[in-house]
Amino acid sequence: MGETECPSLGDLLSAVRECRACEKHLPLGPRPVLRAGESARILVVGQAPGARVHASGIPWDDPSGDRLREWMCLDKDRFYDESQIAIIPMGYCYPGRGKGGDLPPRRECAALWLDQLLARLPRIEVTLLIGLHAQRHFLGSRRKRSLTETVKAWREFAPEYLPLPHPSARNTPWFRSNPWFEHELLPVLREQEKSRPTR
Ligand code: SF4
């Protein structure tokens, strides 16, 4: 679908939800999970839905999402208010599992849709880059050698971007060995959200 055929964000989201471009690679079939409103000021870019989110169709509807909301100091009502917060992962459908856990997000999503979606979100002020895939895409050569170094260098990317680790429980050792994350970066993240106007 070309830009001229898809003038509104709503039309574009409908088109994305019909996408079957990489269907043959998806063990549970296509089910794009993303949400956005034109007035959104925060963009959350994660990796790809896990099996639980695939089943519910609700992004971050899992323990990782609970931790992310805790980081942001947001309850579910505010987190899922798409007029304020857009949630667009790097891959929109559950990619399946490999030996080391869930597979990486399908690259087709960003190639087909991401620029078109971003063009229809003119009020985004801060983009949360959660995990390596989002940081690689949005920061390009500005990204550091490791996720830890990239997150530690967050001041270089703020206020446009805030790089974050994935809030998965599997990263608990990382949170423990990087206490600066909780003491330095999370207060900034919370401040970003608090500074948004309430409806
Ligand atoms: S993963 Fe992305 S490209 Fe593949 S079917 Fe889903 S939305 Fe389309």
Short mmCIF file of C-alpha atoms in Angstrom, two decimals, residues 34-111:
data_model
loop_
_atom_site.label_atom_id
_atom_site.label_comp_id
_atom_site.label_asym_id
_atom_site.label_seq_id
_atom_site.Cartn_x
_atom_site.Cartn_y
_atom_site.Cartn_z
CA LEU A 34 0.64 -2.72 17.97
CA ARG A 35 -1.32 0.38 18.84
CA ALA A 36 -1.01 4.11 18.29
CA GLY A 37 -2.96 7.34 18.25
CA GLU A 38 -2.01 10.43 16.24
CA SER A 39 -1.67 12.54 19.39
CA ALA A 40 0.71 10.10 21.15
CA ARG A 41 3.76 11.77 22.73
CA ILE A 42 5.61 8.66 23.89
CA LEU A 43 6.58 5.80 21.59
CA VAL A 44 7.47 2.41 23.09
CA VAL A 45 9.51 0.26 20.73
CA GLY A 46 10.13 -3.26 21.97
CA GLN A 47 11.18 -6.44 20.20
CA ALA A 48 8.27 -8.69 19.18
CA PRO A 49 5.26 -10.21 20.93
CA GLY A 50 5.82 -13.36 22.95
CA ALA A 51 3.36 -16.25 22.86
CA ARG A 52 1.27 -14.78 25.68
CA VAL A 53 0.91 -11.41 23.97
CA HIS A 54 0.12 -13.21 20.70
CA ALA A 55 -2.74 -14.97 22.49
CA SER A 56 -4.18 -11.83 24.12
CA GLY A 57 -3.44 -9.38 21.32
CA ILE A 58 -2.48 -6.82 23.99
CA PRO A 59 1.11 -5.53 23.91
CA TRP A 60 3.18 -5.90 27.07
CA ASP A 61 0.39 -7.96 28.64
CA ASP A 62 2.87 -10.05 30.61
CA PRO A 63 5.27 -9.82 33.58
CA SER A 64 7.74 -7.84 31.44
CA GLY A 65 4.96 -5.34 30.81
CA ASP A 66 4.27 -5.13 34.54
CA ARG A 67 7.91 -4.25 35.13
CA LEU A 68 7.91 -1.72 32.29
CA ARG A 69 4.85 0.00 33.79
CA GLU A 70 6.58 0.00 37.16
CA TRP A 71 9.60 1.65 35.55
CA MET A 72 7.33 4.26 33.98
CA CYS A 73 5.21 4.65 37.12
CA LEU A 74 2.07 4.08 35.07
CA ASP A 75 -1.03 2.04 35.72
CA LYS A 76 -2.58 0.03 32.89
CA ASP A 77 -5.18 2.70 32.10
CA ARG A 78 -2.51 5.28 31.32
CA PHE A 79 -0.10 2.85 29.69
CA TYR A 80 -2.77 1.67 27.26
CA ASP A 81 -4.05 5.17 26.48
CA GLU A 82 -3.03 5.25 22.83
CA SER A 83 -3.79 8.97 22.59
CA GLN A 84 -0.71 9.40 24.80
CA ILE A 85 1.41 6.28 24.30
CA ALA A 86 2.05 4.46 21.02
CA ILE A 87 3.34 0.89 21.25
CA ILE A 88 5.06 -0.33 18.10
CA PRO A 89 7.58 -3.16 18.39
CA MET A 90 10.27 -3.93 15.84
CA GLY A 91 8.33 -7.07 14.87
CA TYR A 92 4.56 -7.09 15.08
CA CYS A 93 3.81 -10.85 15.12
CA TYR A 94 5.10 -13.64 17.37
CA PRO A 95 8.20 -14.96 15.56
CA GLY A 96 8.41 -18.37 17.29
CA ARG A 97 11.08 -19.90 19.47
CA GLY A 98 14.64 -20.93 18.80
CA LYS A 99 17.26 -22.60 20.96
CA GLY A 100 17.94 -19.46 22.99
CA GLY A 101 14.34 -18.35 23.52
CA ASP A 102 12.04 -16.32 21.28
CA LEU A 103 13.41 -15.62 17.82
CA PRO A 104 14.33 -12.06 16.84
CA PRO A 105 11.62 -9.82 15.40
CA ARG A 106 10.89 -10.38 11.71
CA ARG A 107 12.71 -7.71 9.73
CA GLU A 108 9.87 -7.38 7.24
CA CYS A 109 7.73 -5.32 9.63
CA ALA A 110 10.13 -2.40 9.88
CA ALA A 111 10.92 -2.56 6.16
#
